[in-house]
Amino acid sequence: MANQDELVVINMQIKEQYNIEGMHCSACSSAVEKAVAALDGVSFAEVNLLLKSLHVEFDSDRTTSAQIIKAVTDAGFAAKLKTTTAGTASNGAGSRNGSSAPSESAVQRNSSDVRSITSVRTGSDDADSGMQQEEVHVLKRIIWSIIFLIPLMYITMGHMVGLPLPAFLHGTENSVSFALVQLLLTIPIIVLNRSYFSNGWKGILRKSPNMDTLVALGSGASMVYGLFSLFRMSYSLGAGDLITVASYRENLYFESAAMILTLITLGKYLEAKSKGRTTQAISSLLELAPERALRLNADGTETEVTSAELIVGDRVVVRPGQRIPMDGRVVEGQSAVDESALTGESMPVEKHIDSEVTGGTLNTSGSFVFEVTRTGEDTTLAKIIDLVQNAGASKAPIGRLADKIAGIFVPAVLFISVITLAIWLISGSSIELAANMAVSVLVISCPCALGLATPVAIMVGTGKGAKMGILFKSASALEGLSHTGEIVLDKTGTVTTGKPAVSTIITKEDNNDFLTFAASLELPSEHPLAHAVVTEARDRELSLIDVKEFQALPGNGVQGIIDEDSWVSAKPSYLQDMGIDLSEFLPVGEEMSL
């Protein structure tokens, strides 16, 4: 027991990820980052605008999750906790069917592991589902917006290229009808894309104007000016002032309001589509981990369980063609495991007792039993998935620069618009002309791509790299690659296609005859080299022969009987142990392997 004068302080560094709702541009993400970073004890806060997520690292003794969520809420957004990771990793050690029950801390760790591996899969599923829903929703908006925009643009711009207008819209005397039709076609587009106005207004209220604010002001000002022009035309038409009617007829701005909203929505759709594609790399990694596993009980029976139920110390049976559910150590049997999905090495790795196996890899030949040593977020596969996610969530230096520019861009545009209005008024111009010029500044200043181009490029780059087996540790590493002059690779399967193929056949017999017998013998085998031999025979359209008494030689090869003769296909050392002379072929094989 410690003395009263002794004080033990444990600083627990926590990493948490949150789903953020309500963000639409880099100004929004910047507002969230600033609000969370201002909390006491927060050492790191970074927002991924594309994934709409927040990654936070903080001291749990000084800040809580509730305070973080409150800070995000006060900034005008909604936050929901996604994952939590303690600063100290746990082994999740426990026991099952043993002589003693696991400790309370062990049970807690095991429970954490189960939640962790489940959250990795469900979190990605939720993200994929959310992105698909977002993509469909935005697609519907853009389709209906275009349906109304096409006739609107025809009416407003068609006569400029010689296209005819209906009689009731032609001429100065029909200017009010001309404006009303444009208004009726613009209103549905405004309603479909009303979210820009609500989000933009929220940005103004929380004193953090964003790109939606600029879009709303640009399109809103165009709409208001169009309504003002409509009333001026009605008044002037009644007063017989056709000159004023004609001047306002050509400057209604309804089409500008509709075009701004439609083009920005099109950008949102392309953004949503890009996000959906980049998450496919993470989904493909998640598919490597099997959802079910065969747990070996203490009495020797097998029970099929979900992979999330496995804990450290469990023994799992893996048969040929099955994927390994968790990291572990082989305790019974031997086999060859295909680790190409994680390492890039195309050749299977031989596994025997005490060999380490990795979750997500494929057992290709014999059956074996392994003991689970790591579960949940501690597994190699989970760390690789986390690496890909963090790379997509991290910001490259150029991305941070874009965010800084975007943070001051909106206020700068608003300031320039006000200055434009003031200068034209001071110069003696009419209020209508001054307002027209100020609106023009707002209309042409809606570059949402400023805050989206960099994160989209990073997400696409890291996602494409993951599909090709290349993992970037951070966005900075990806950006730095553009300055790389030379790339040095070690001599492994990472520089191959990842799939073995027959390139040369060396034999004293006819090549096709030899390949026929070799492929017939290898046909029942699950080994990648056997598949390569069989594929070559089928490409040459050779007829294979039935094999009797086929037997796999774990770690060595296969054997069987073809036409009453015994055949063996095995590695050189095994054949030499059988007394077969390979002195004529070994030098050639060694030379080809260089």
Coordinates of C-alpha atoms in Angstrom, one line a residue, residues 3-570:
N3 CA 2.2 6.1 1.6
Q4 CA -0.1 9.1 1.8
D5 CA 2.8 11.4 0.7
E6 CA 3.2 9.4 -2.5
L7 CA 1.4 10.6 -5.6
V8 CA 1.2 8.5 -8.8
V9 CA 0.0 10.3 -11.9
I10 CA -0.8 8.4 -15.0
N11 CA -1.4 10.5 -18.2
M12 CA -3.6 8.5 -20.5
Q13 CA -3.4 9.7 -24.1
I14 CA -6.6 8.9 -25.9
K15 CA -7.1 8.7 -29.7
E16 CA -10.7 9.1 -30.8
Q17 CA -12.5 9.4 -34.2
Y18 CA -15.8 11.2 -34.7
N19 CA -18.3 11.3 -37.5
I20 CA -19.1 15.0 -38.2
E21 CA -22.3 16.1 -39.8
G22 CA -23.0 19.5 -41.3
M23 CA -19.6 20.1 -43.0
H24 CA -19.7 21.2 -46.6
C25 CA -16.4 23.0 -47.3
S26 CA -12.9 23.6 -46.0
A27 CA -14.1 26.6 -44.0
C28 CA -16.4 24.2 -42.1
S29 CA -13.6 21.8 -41.4
S30 CA -11.4 24.6 -40.2
A31 CA -14.0 25.8 -37.8
V32 CA -14.3 22.3 -36.3
E33 CA -10.6 21.9 -36.0
K34 CA -10.2 25.3 -34.3
A35 CA -13.1 24.6 -31.8
V36 CA -11.6 21.2 -30.7
A37 CA -8.0 22.3 -30.7
A38 CA -8.9 25.1 -28.3
L39 CA -9.9 22.6 -25.6
D40 CA -7.5 22.0 -22.8
G41 CA -5.6 18.8 -23.1
V42 CA -6.1 18.3 -26.9
S43 CA -2.7 17.7 -28.5
F44 CA -4.0 17.0 -32.0
A45 CA -7.2 17.7 -34.0
E46 CA -7.6 17.0 -37.7
V47 CA -10.7 16.9 -39.9
N48 CA -11.1 14.9 -43.1
L49 CA -13.6 16.8 -45.1
L50 CA -14.2 14.0 -47.6
L51 CA -14.9 11.3 -45.0
K52 CA -16.5 13.9 -42.7
S53 CA -14.5 12.6 -39.8
L54 CA -12.5 14.1 -36.9
H55 CA -9.4 12.6 -35.5
V56 CA -8.5 13.8 -32.0
E57 CA -5.7 13.0 -29.6
F58 CA -6.1 14.3 -26.0
D59 CA -5.3 13.8 -22.3
S60 CA -8.2 12.0 -20.7
D61 CA -7.5 13.7 -17.4
R62 CA -8.0 17.1 -18.8
T63 CA -10.6 16.6 -21.6
T64 CA -13.5 14.3 -22.1
S65 CA -15.4 13.0 -25.2
A66 CA -18.4 14.9 -24.0
Q67 CA -16.5 18.2 -24.0
I68 CA -15.2 17.5 -27.6
I69 CA -18.8 16.8 -28.8
K70 CA -20.0 20.0 -27.1
A71 CA -17.2 22.0 -28.7
V72 CA -18.2 20.7 -32.2
T73 CA -21.9 21.3 -31.4
D74 CA -21.2 24.9 -30.3
A75 CA -19.4 25.4 -33.6
G76 CA -22.6 24.6 -35.4
F77 CA -22.1 21.0 -36.3
A78 CA -23.0 17.5 -35.0
A79 CA -20.5 14.9 -33.8
K80 CA -20.8 11.2 -33.0
L81 CA -18.0 9.1 -31.5
K82 CA -16.8 6.4 -33.9
T83 CA -13.8 4.7 -32.3
T84 CA -11.6 5.1 -29.2
T85 CA -8.0 3.9 -28.7
A86 CA -6.0 4.0 -25.5
G87 CA -2.5 5.2 -25.6
T88 CA -1.2 1.9 -24.3
A89 CA -1.9 -1.2 -26.4
S90 CA -3.3 -4.3 -24.7
N91 CA -2.7 -7.9 -25.5
G92 CA -6.2 -8.8 -24.7
A93 CA -5.0 -11.9 -22.8
G94 CA -7.6 -14.1 -21.5
S95 CA -8.6 -17.7 -20.9
R96 CA -11.4 -19.9 -22.1
N97 CA -12.3 -23.2 -20.6
G98 CA -9.2 -23.0 -18.5
S99 CA -8.6 -23.8 -14.9
S100 CA -8.8 -20.2 -13.8
A101 CA -11.0 -17.3 -14.9
P102 CA -9.5 -14.3 -16.6
S103 CA -9.0 -11.2 -14.5
E104 CA -11.4 -8.3 -14.7
S105 CA -8.9 -6.2 -16.7
A106 CA -8.4 -9.1 -19.1
V107 CA -12.1 -9.4 -19.7
Q108 CA -12.2 -5.6 -20.3
R109 CA -9.4 -5.9 -22.8
N110 CA -11.0 -8.8 -24.6
S111 CA -14.3 -6.9 -24.8
S112 CA -12.4 -4.0 -26.2
D113 CA -10.8 -6.2 -28.9
V114 CA -14.2 -7.5 -29.9
R115 CA -15.6 -4.0 -30.3
S116 CA -12.5 -2.9 -32.1
I117 CA -12.5 -5.5 -34.9
T118 CA -16.3 -5.1 -35.2
S119 CA -16.0 -1.3 -35.4
V120 CA -13.4 -1.5 -38.2
R121 CA -15.8 -3.5 -40.4
T122 CA -19.0 -1.8 -39.4
G123 CA -17.4 1.6 -39.5
S124 CA -16.3 1.1 -43.1
D125 CA -19.7 -0.4 -44.0
D126 CA -21.5 2.6 -42.5
A127 CA -19.1 4.9 -44.4
D128 CA -19.7 3.1 -47.7
S129 CA -23.5 3.1 -47.1
G130 CA -23.5 6.8 -46.2
M131 CA -21.5 7.7 -49.3
Q132 CA -23.7 5.7 -51.5
Q133 CA -26.8 7.4 -50.1
E134 CA -25.1 10.8 -50.5
E135 CA -24.2 10.0 -54.1
V136 CA -27.7 9.0 -55.0
H137 CA -29.3 12.0 -53.2
V138 CA -26.9 14.5 -55.0
L139 CA -27.5 12.7 -58.3
K140 CA -31.2 13.2 -58.0
R141 CA -30.7 16.9 -57.2
I142 CA -28.4 17.4 -60.2
I143 CA -30.8 15.6 -62.6
W144 CA -33.8 17.6 -61.6
S145 CA -31.8 20.8 -61.5
I146 CA -30.6 20.2 -65.1
I147 CA -34.2 19.4 -66.2
F148 CA -35.3 22.9 -65.1
L149 CA -32.0 24.6 -66.1
I150 CA -32.1 23.5 -69.8
P151 CA -35.3 25.3 -70.7
L152 CA -34.2 28.2 -68.6
M153 CA -31.0 28.6 -70.5
Y154 CA -32.8 28.2 -73.8
I155 CA -35.2 31.1 -72.9
T156 CA -32.4 33.4 -71.6
M157 CA -29.6 32.6 -74.1
G158 CA -31.2 30.8 -77.0
H159 CA -32.0 34.0 -79.0
M160 CA -28.3 34.9 -78.9
V161 CA -27.6 32.0 -81.2
G162 CA -30.6 32.4 -83.4
L163 CA -33.0 30.0 -81.6
P164 CA -36.6 31.0 -81.8
L165 CA -38.7 32.0 -78.8
P166 CA -42.4 31.4 -78.3
A167 CA -44.5 34.4 -79.4
F168 CA -45.7 35.2 -75.9
L169 CA -42.1 35.7 -74.7
H170 CA -40.9 37.7 -77.7
G171 CA -40.6 41.4 -77.7
T172 CA -40.4 44.2 -75.1
E173 CA -44.2 44.2 -74.6
N174 CA -43.9 40.5 -73.3
S175 CA -41.0 41.2 -70.9
V176 CA -43.0 40.5 -67.8
S177 CA -44.0 37.1 -69.1
F178 CA -40.4 36.5 -70.2
A179 CA -39.3 37.2 -66.6
L180 CA -42.1 35.2 -64.9
V181 CA -41.3 32.1 -66.9
Q182 CA -37.6 32.4 -65.8
L183 CA -38.7 32.9 -62.2
L184 CA -40.9 29.8 -62.4
L185 CA -38.1 27.7 -63.8
T186 CA -35.6 29.0 -61.2
I187 CA -37.7 28.4 -58.1
P188 CA -37.5 24.6 -58.3
I189 CA -33.7 24.7 -58.6
I190 CA -33.6 27.0 -55.5
V191 CA -35.8 24.6 -53.6
L192 CA -33.8 21.5 -54.6
N193 CA -30.6 23.1 -53.5
R194 CA -31.9 25.0 -50.4
S195 CA -29.3 23.4 -48.2
Y196 CA -26.7 25.9 -49.4
F197 CA -28.8 28.7 -48.0
S198 CA -29.5 27.1 -44.7
N199 CA -25.8 26.1 -44.3
G200 CA -24.6 29.5 -45.5
W201 CA -26.9 31.3 -43.0
K202 CA -25.6 29.1 -40.2
G203 CA -22.1 30.1 -41.1
I204 CA -22.9 33.8 -40.8
L205 CA -24.6 33.3 -37.4
R206 CA -21.6 31.5 -35.9
K207 CA -19.3 34.2 -37.4
S208 CA -17.6 31.6 -39.6
P209 CA -18.7 32.1 -43.2
N210 CA -18.0 29.2 -45.5
M211 CA -18.2 28.3 -49.2
D212 CA -21.9 27.7 -48.8
T213 CA -22.2 31.2 -47.5
L214 CA -20.6 32.5 -50.7
V215 CA -22.8 30.2 -52.9
A216 CA -25.9 31.4 -51.1
L217 CA -25.0 35.0 -51.3
G218 CA -24.1 34.8 -55.0
S219 CA -27.2 32.9 -56.1
G220 CA -29.4 34.7 -53.5
A221 CA -28.3 38.1 -54.7
S222 CA -28.9 37.1 -58.3
M223 CA -32.4 35.9 -57.4
V224 CA -33.2 39.1 -55.4
Y225 CA -31.9 41.3 -58.2
G226 CA -34.0 39.3 -60.7
L227 CA -37.1 39.9 -58.6
F228 CA -36.3 43.6 -58.3
S229 CA -35.9 43.8 -62.1
L230 CA -39.3 42.0 -62.5
F231 CA -41.1 44.6 -60.4
R232 CA -39.2 47.5 -62.2
M233 CA -40.3 46.1 -65.6
S234 CA -43.9 45.8 -64.4
Y235 CA -43.9 49.4 -63.1
S236 CA -42.1 50.8 -66.2
L237 CA -44.4 48.8 -68.6
G238 CA -47.5 50.4 -66.9
A239 CA -45.9 53.8 -67.2
G240 CA -45.1 53.2 -70.9
D241 CA -41.3 53.4 -70.3
L242 CA -40.3 50.7 -72.8
I243 CA -36.6 51.7 -72.7
T244 CA -36.3 50.9 -69.0
V245 CA -38.2 47.6 -69.6
A246 CA -35.8 46.6 -72.4
S247 CA -32.7 47.4 -70.2
Y248 CA -34.0 45.2 -67.3
R249 CA -35.1 42.5 -69.6
E250 CA -31.5 41.8 -70.5
N251 CA -30.2 41.7 -66.9
L252 CA -32.6 39.5 -64.9
Y253 CA -29.9 37.2 -63.4
F254 CA -32.3 34.4 -62.8
E255 CA -30.2 32.0 -65.0
S256 CA -27.1 33.0 -62.9
A257 CA -28.7 31.9 -59.7
A258 CA -29.8 28.6 -61.2
M259 CA -26.5 28.0 -63.0
I260 CA -24.4 28.6 -59.8
L261 CA -26.5 26.1 -57.8
T262 CA -26.5 23.5 -60.5
L263 CA -22.8 23.7 -61.2
I264 CA -21.9 23.6 -57.5
T265 CA -24.2 20.6 -57.1
L266 CA -22.5 18.9 -60.0
G267 CA -19.2 19.4 -58.2
K268 CA -20.7 17.9 -55.1
Y269 CA -21.8 14.8 -57.1
L270 CA -18.3 14.3 -58.5
E271 CA -16.9 14.7 -55.0
A272 CA -19.3 12.1 -53.6
K273 CA -18.4 9.7 -56.5
S274 CA -14.7 10.2 -55.8
K275 CA -15.2 9.4 -52.1
G276 CA -17.1 6.2 -53.0
R277 CA -14.3 5.0 -55.2
T278 CA -11.5 5.7 -52.7
T279 CA -13.2 3.7 -50.0
Q280 CA -13.2 0.6 -52.2
A281 CA -9.5 0.0 -51.3
I282 CA -10.4 -0.2 -47.6
S283 CA -13.3 -2.4 -48.3
S284 CA -11.1 -4.8 -50.3
L285 CA -8.7 -5.0 -47.3
L286 CA -11.6 -5.7 -45.0
E287 CA -12.8 -8.6 -47.2
L288 CA -9.5 -10.3 -46.5
A289 CA -10.6 -11.1 -42.9
P290 CA -13.1 -13.9 -42.7
E291 CA -16.2 -13.3 -40.7
R292 CA -16.3 -16.9 -39.4
A293 CA -13.7 -19.2 -37.8
L294 CA -13.5 -22.8 -36.5
R295 CA -12.5 -22.6 -32.8
L296 CA -10.9 -25.8 -31.4
N297 CA -12.4 -26.6 -27.9
A298 CA -10.6 -28.2 -25.0
D299 CA -12.3 -31.6 -25.7
G300 CA -11.1 -31.6 -29.3
T301 CA -14.5 -30.6 -30.9
E302 CA -14.8 -27.7 -33.3
T303 CA -17.2 -24.8 -32.9
E304 CA -17.9 -22.3 -35.7
V305 CA -17.9 -18.8 -34.2
T306 CA -17.6 -15.2 -35.6
S307 CA -14.0 -14.0 -35.8
A308 CA -14.9 -11.1 -33.4
E309 CA -15.5 -13.7 -30.7
L310 CA -11.9 -15.0 -30.7
I311 CA -9.7 -14.0 -27.9
V312 CA -6.0 -14.4 -27.3
G313 CA -5.2 -18.0 -26.4
D314 CA -8.0 -19.6 -28.5
R315 CA -7.0 -22.3 -30.9
V316 CA -8.3 -22.2 -34.4
V317 CA -8.4 -24.8 -37.2
V318 CA -7.6 -23.6 -40.7
R319 CA -8.1 -25.9 -43.7
P320 CA -6.9 -25.5 -47.3
G321 CA -8.5 -22.6 -49.1
Q322 CA -9.6 -20.8 -45.9
R323 CA -8.3 -17.4 -44.8
I324 CA -6.7 -17.0 -41.4
P325 CA -9.0 -14.9 -39.1
M326 CA -6.5 -13.5 -36.6
D327 CA -2.7 -13.3 -36.0
G328 CA -1.3 -16.3 -34.2
R329 CA 1.3 -19.0 -33.9
V330 CA 1.1 -22.5 -35.4
V331 CA 0.8 -25.3 -32.8
E332 CA -0.2 -28.2 -34.9
G333 CA 0.4 -29.2 -38.6
Q334 CA 2.1 -27.5 -41.4
S335 CA 1.1 -25.7 -44.6
A336 CA 2.0 -23.0 -47.1
V337 CA 0.3 -19.7 -46.7
D338 CA -0.3 -17.1 -49.4
E339 CA 0.6 -13.7 -47.9
S340 CA 0.7 -11.8 -51.2
A341 CA -2.4 -9.6 -50.2
L342 CA -0.4 -8.1 -47.3
T343 CA 3.3 -8.4 -48.3
G344 CA 3.2 -8.5 -52.1
E345 CA 5.3 -11.7 -52.0
S346 CA 3.8 -14.0 -54.7
M347 CA 5.2 -17.3 -53.4
P348 CA 3.5 -19.0 -50.5
V349 CA 5.4 -19.1 -47.3
E350 CA 5.9 -22.4 -45.6
K351 CA 4.4 -22.6 -42.1
H352 CA 5.2 -25.2 -39.4
I353 CA 5.0 -25.5 -35.6
D354 CA 5.9 -22.1 -33.9
S355 CA 5.6 -20.2 -37.2
E356 CA 3.8 -16.9 -37.1
V357 CA 0.7 -16.5 -39.2
T358 CA -1.1 -13.3 -40.1
G359 CA -4.9 -12.6 -40.2
G360 CA -6.3 -12.2 -43.7
T361 CA -3.8 -14.4 -45.4
L362 CA -4.8 -17.5 -47.3
N363 CA -4.0 -21.1 -46.4
T364 CA -3.1 -22.9 -49.7
S365 CA -2.3 -26.5 -48.9
G366 CA -2.4 -28.5 -45.6
S367 CA -4.5 -28.1 -42.5
F368 CA -3.1 -26.7 -39.3
V369 CA -4.1 -25.3 -35.9
F370 CA -2.8 -22.0 -34.6
E371 CA -3.1 -20.2 -31.3
V372 CA -4.4 -16.6 -31.4
T373 CA -1.8 -14.1 -30.2
R374 CA -3.4 -10.8 -31.4
T375 CA -6.9 -9.7 -31.9
G376 CA -8.9 -6.6 -32.9
E377 CA -6.9 -3.5 -33.6
D378 CA -3.6 -5.2 -32.6
T379 CA -3.7 -7.4 -35.7
T380 CA -1.5 -6.7 -38.7
L381 CA -4.4 -6.4 -41.0
A382 CA -6.2 -3.9 -38.7
K383 CA -3.0 -1.8 -38.6
I384 CA -2.7 -1.8 -42.4
I385 CA -6.4 -0.7 -42.7
D386 CA -5.7 2.0 -40.1
L387 CA -2.7 3.1 -42.1
V388 CA -4.7 3.5 -45.2
Q389 CA -7.5 5.4 -43.4
N390 CA -5.0 7.7 -41.6
A391 CA -3.2 8.4 -44.9
G392 CA -6.5 9.5 -46.4
A393 CA -7.4 11.5 -43.4
S394 CA -4.0 13.3 -43.1
K395 CA -3.3 16.5 -44.8
A396 CA -0.4 17.2 -47.1
P397 CA 1.4 20.5 -46.7
I398 CA -0.2 21.9 -49.9
G399 CA -3.6 20.8 -48.4
R400 CA -3.0 22.9 -45.3
L401 CA -2.1 25.8 -47.5
A402 CA -5.3 25.5 -49.4
D403 CA -7.3 25.4 -46.1
K404 CA -5.6 28.6 -44.9
I405 CA -6.5 30.3 -48.2
A406 CA -10.0 29.0 -48.1
G407 CA -10.4 30.3 -44.5
I408 CA -9.8 33.9 -45.6
F409 CA -11.3 33.6 -49.1
V410 CA -14.9 34.0 -48.2
P411 CA -14.5 37.1 -46.0
A412 CA -12.2 38.6 -48.7
V413 CA -14.8 38.1 -51.4
L414 CA -17.5 39.6 -49.2
F415 CA -15.2 42.6 -48.5
I416 CA -14.4 43.1 -52.2
S417 CA -18.1 42.9 -53.1
V418 CA -18.9 45.7 -50.5
I419 CA -16.0 47.8 -51.8
T420 CA -17.2 47.3 -55.4
L421 CA -20.7 48.5 -54.4
A422 CA -19.2 51.5 -52.5
I423 CA -16.9 52.6 -55.4
W424 CA -19.6 52.5 -58.0
L425 CA -21.9 54.6 -55.7
I426 CA -19.2 57.1 -55.0
S427 CA -18.5 57.4 -58.7
G428 CA -22.0 58.6 -59.2
S429 CA -23.6 55.5 -60.6
S430 CA -27.1 54.5 -59.9
I431 CA -27.9 52.1 -57.1
E432 CA -29.1 49.5 -59.7
L433 CA -25.8 49.6 -61.6
A434 CA -23.7 49.5 -58.3
A435 CA -25.8 46.5 -57.0
N436 CA -25.3 44.8 -60.4
M437 CA -21.5 45.1 -60.1
A438 CA -21.5 43.9 -56.5
V439 CA -23.7 40.9 -57.4
S440 CA -21.3 40.1 -60.3
V441 CA -18.4 39.8 -57.8
L442 CA -20.3 37.3 -55.7
V443 CA -21.5 35.4 -58.8
I444 CA -18.0 34.7 -60.2
S445 CA -16.4 33.9 -56.8
C446 CA -17.7 30.5 -55.9
P447 CA -14.6 28.2 -56.2
C448 CA -15.5 25.3 -53.8
A449 CA -12.8 23.3 -55.6
L450 CA -10.3 25.4 -53.6
G451 CA -10.9 23.4 -50.5
L452 CA -11.8 20.1 -52.2
A453 CA -9.3 19.5 -54.9
T454 CA -6.4 18.6 -52.6
P455 CA -8.2 16.1 -50.4
V456 CA -9.9 14.5 -53.4
A457 CA -6.4 14.1 -55.0
I458 CA -5.0 12.6 -51.8
M459 CA -7.9 10.2 -51.3
V460 CA -7.8 9.0 -55.0
G461 CA -4.0 8.7 -54.8
T462 CA -3.9 6.6 -51.6
G463 CA -6.9 4.6 -52.7
K464 CA -5.4 3.8 -56.1
G465 CA -2.1 2.9 -54.4
A466 CA -3.8 0.5 -51.9
K467 CA -5.4 -1.3 -54.8
M468 CA -2.0 -1.8 -56.4
G469 CA -0.4 -2.9 -53.1
I470 CA 1.3 0.4 -52.3
L471 CA 0.5 2.0 -48.9
F472 CA 1.4 5.6 -48.1
K473 CA 2.1 6.3 -44.5
S474 CA 0.8 9.9 -44.8
A475 CA -0.3 12.5 -47.3
S476 CA 3.0 14.2 -46.9
A477 CA 4.7 11.0 -48.2
L478 CA 2.4 11.0 -51.2
E479 CA 3.2 14.7 -51.9
G480 CA 6.9 14.1 -51.5
L481 CA 6.8 11.3 -54.1
S482 CA 6.4 14.0 -56.8
H483 CA 9.9 15.1 -56.1
T484 CA 11.4 11.6 -56.2
G485 CA 14.1 11.0 -58.8
E486 CA 14.8 7.3 -58.2
I487 CA 13.0 4.4 -56.5
V488 CA 15.0 1.5 -55.0
L489 CA 13.1 -1.8 -54.4
D490 CA 14.4 -4.9 -52.6
K491 CA 14.3 -8.2 -54.4
T492 CA 10.9 -9.6 -53.3
G493 CA 7.6 -10.3 -54.8
T494 CA 6.7 -6.6 -54.6
V495 CA 8.1 -6.1 -58.0
T496 CA 6.2 -9.0 -59.6
T497 CA 2.7 -9.4 -60.9
G498 CA 1.9 -11.3 -57.7
K499 CA 0.9 -14.4 -59.6
P500 CA 3.3 -17.2 -60.6
A501 CA 3.4 -18.3 -64.3
V502 CA 5.4 -20.8 -66.3
S503 CA 8.1 -19.0 -68.3
T504 CA 10.4 -21.8 -69.5
I505 CA 10.3 -25.7 -69.5
I506 CA 13.6 -27.6 -69.4
T507 CA 13.2 -31.3 -70.1
K508 CA 14.7 -34.1 -72.2
E509 CA 11.2 -35.1 -73.3
D510 CA 8.7 -33.3 -75.5
N511 CA 7.6 -30.1 -73.7
N512 CA 3.9 -30.7 -74.2
D513 CA 4.1 -34.4 -73.2
F514 CA 6.0 -33.4 -70.0
L515 CA 3.6 -30.6 -69.3
T516 CA 0.6 -32.9 -69.7
F517 CA 1.8 -35.3 -67.0
A518 CA 3.0 -32.4 -64.7
A519 CA -0.3 -30.5 -65.0
S520 CA -2.3 -33.7 -64.5
L521 CA -0.4 -34.4 -61.3
E522 CA -0.8 -30.8 -60.0
L523 CA -4.5 -30.4 -60.9
P524 CA -5.9 -31.5 -57.4
S525 CA -3.4 -29.3 -55.6
E526 CA -4.2 -25.9 -54.2
H527 CA -0.7 -24.6 -54.4
P528 CA -0.1 -21.4 -56.5
L529 CA 2.7 -23.1 -58.4
A530 CA 0.4 -26.0 -59.2
H531 CA -2.2 -23.5 -60.6
A532 CA 0.5 -21.9 -62.7
V533 CA 1.4 -25.3 -64.3
V534 CA -2.3 -26.2 -64.9
T535 CA -3.0 -22.8 -66.4
E536 CA -0.1 -23.2 -68.8
A537 CA -1.3 -26.6 -69.9
R538 CA -4.9 -25.3 -70.5
D539 CA -3.5 -22.3 -72.4
R540 CA -1.8 -24.9 -74.7
E541 CA -5.1 -26.8 -74.9
L542 CA -3.6 -30.0 -73.6
S543 CA -5.8 -32.9 -72.5
L544 CA -5.1 -33.8 -68.8
I545 CA -5.0 -37.4 -67.4
D546 CA -6.8 -38.7 -64.3
V547 CA -4.6 -39.2 -61.3
K548 CA -5.1 -42.0 -58.8
E549 CA -4.0 -42.1 -55.2
F550 CA -3.1 -38.4 -55.2
Q551 CA -1.2 -37.3 -52.1
A552 CA 0.0 -33.9 -51.0
L553 CA 3.5 -33.8 -49.5
P554 CA 3.2 -30.8 -47.1
G555 CA 6.1 -28.4 -47.7
N556 CA 7.6 -30.5 -50.5
G557 CA 5.2 -31.2 -53.3
V558 CA 2.7 -33.9 -54.5
Q559 CA 2.7 -37.4 -55.8
G560 CA 0.2 -39.8 -57.5
I561 CA -0.2 -42.6 -60.0
I562 CA -0.8 -41.9 -63.7
D563 CA -1.3 -44.8 -66.1
E564 CA 0.0 -47.3 -63.4
D565 CA 3.2 -45.3 -63.1
S566 CA 4.2 -43.4 -59.9
W567 CA 4.8 -39.7 -60.4
V568 CA 6.3 -37.1 -58.0
S569 CA 6.3 -33.3 -58.4
A570 CA 8.4 -31.8 -55.6

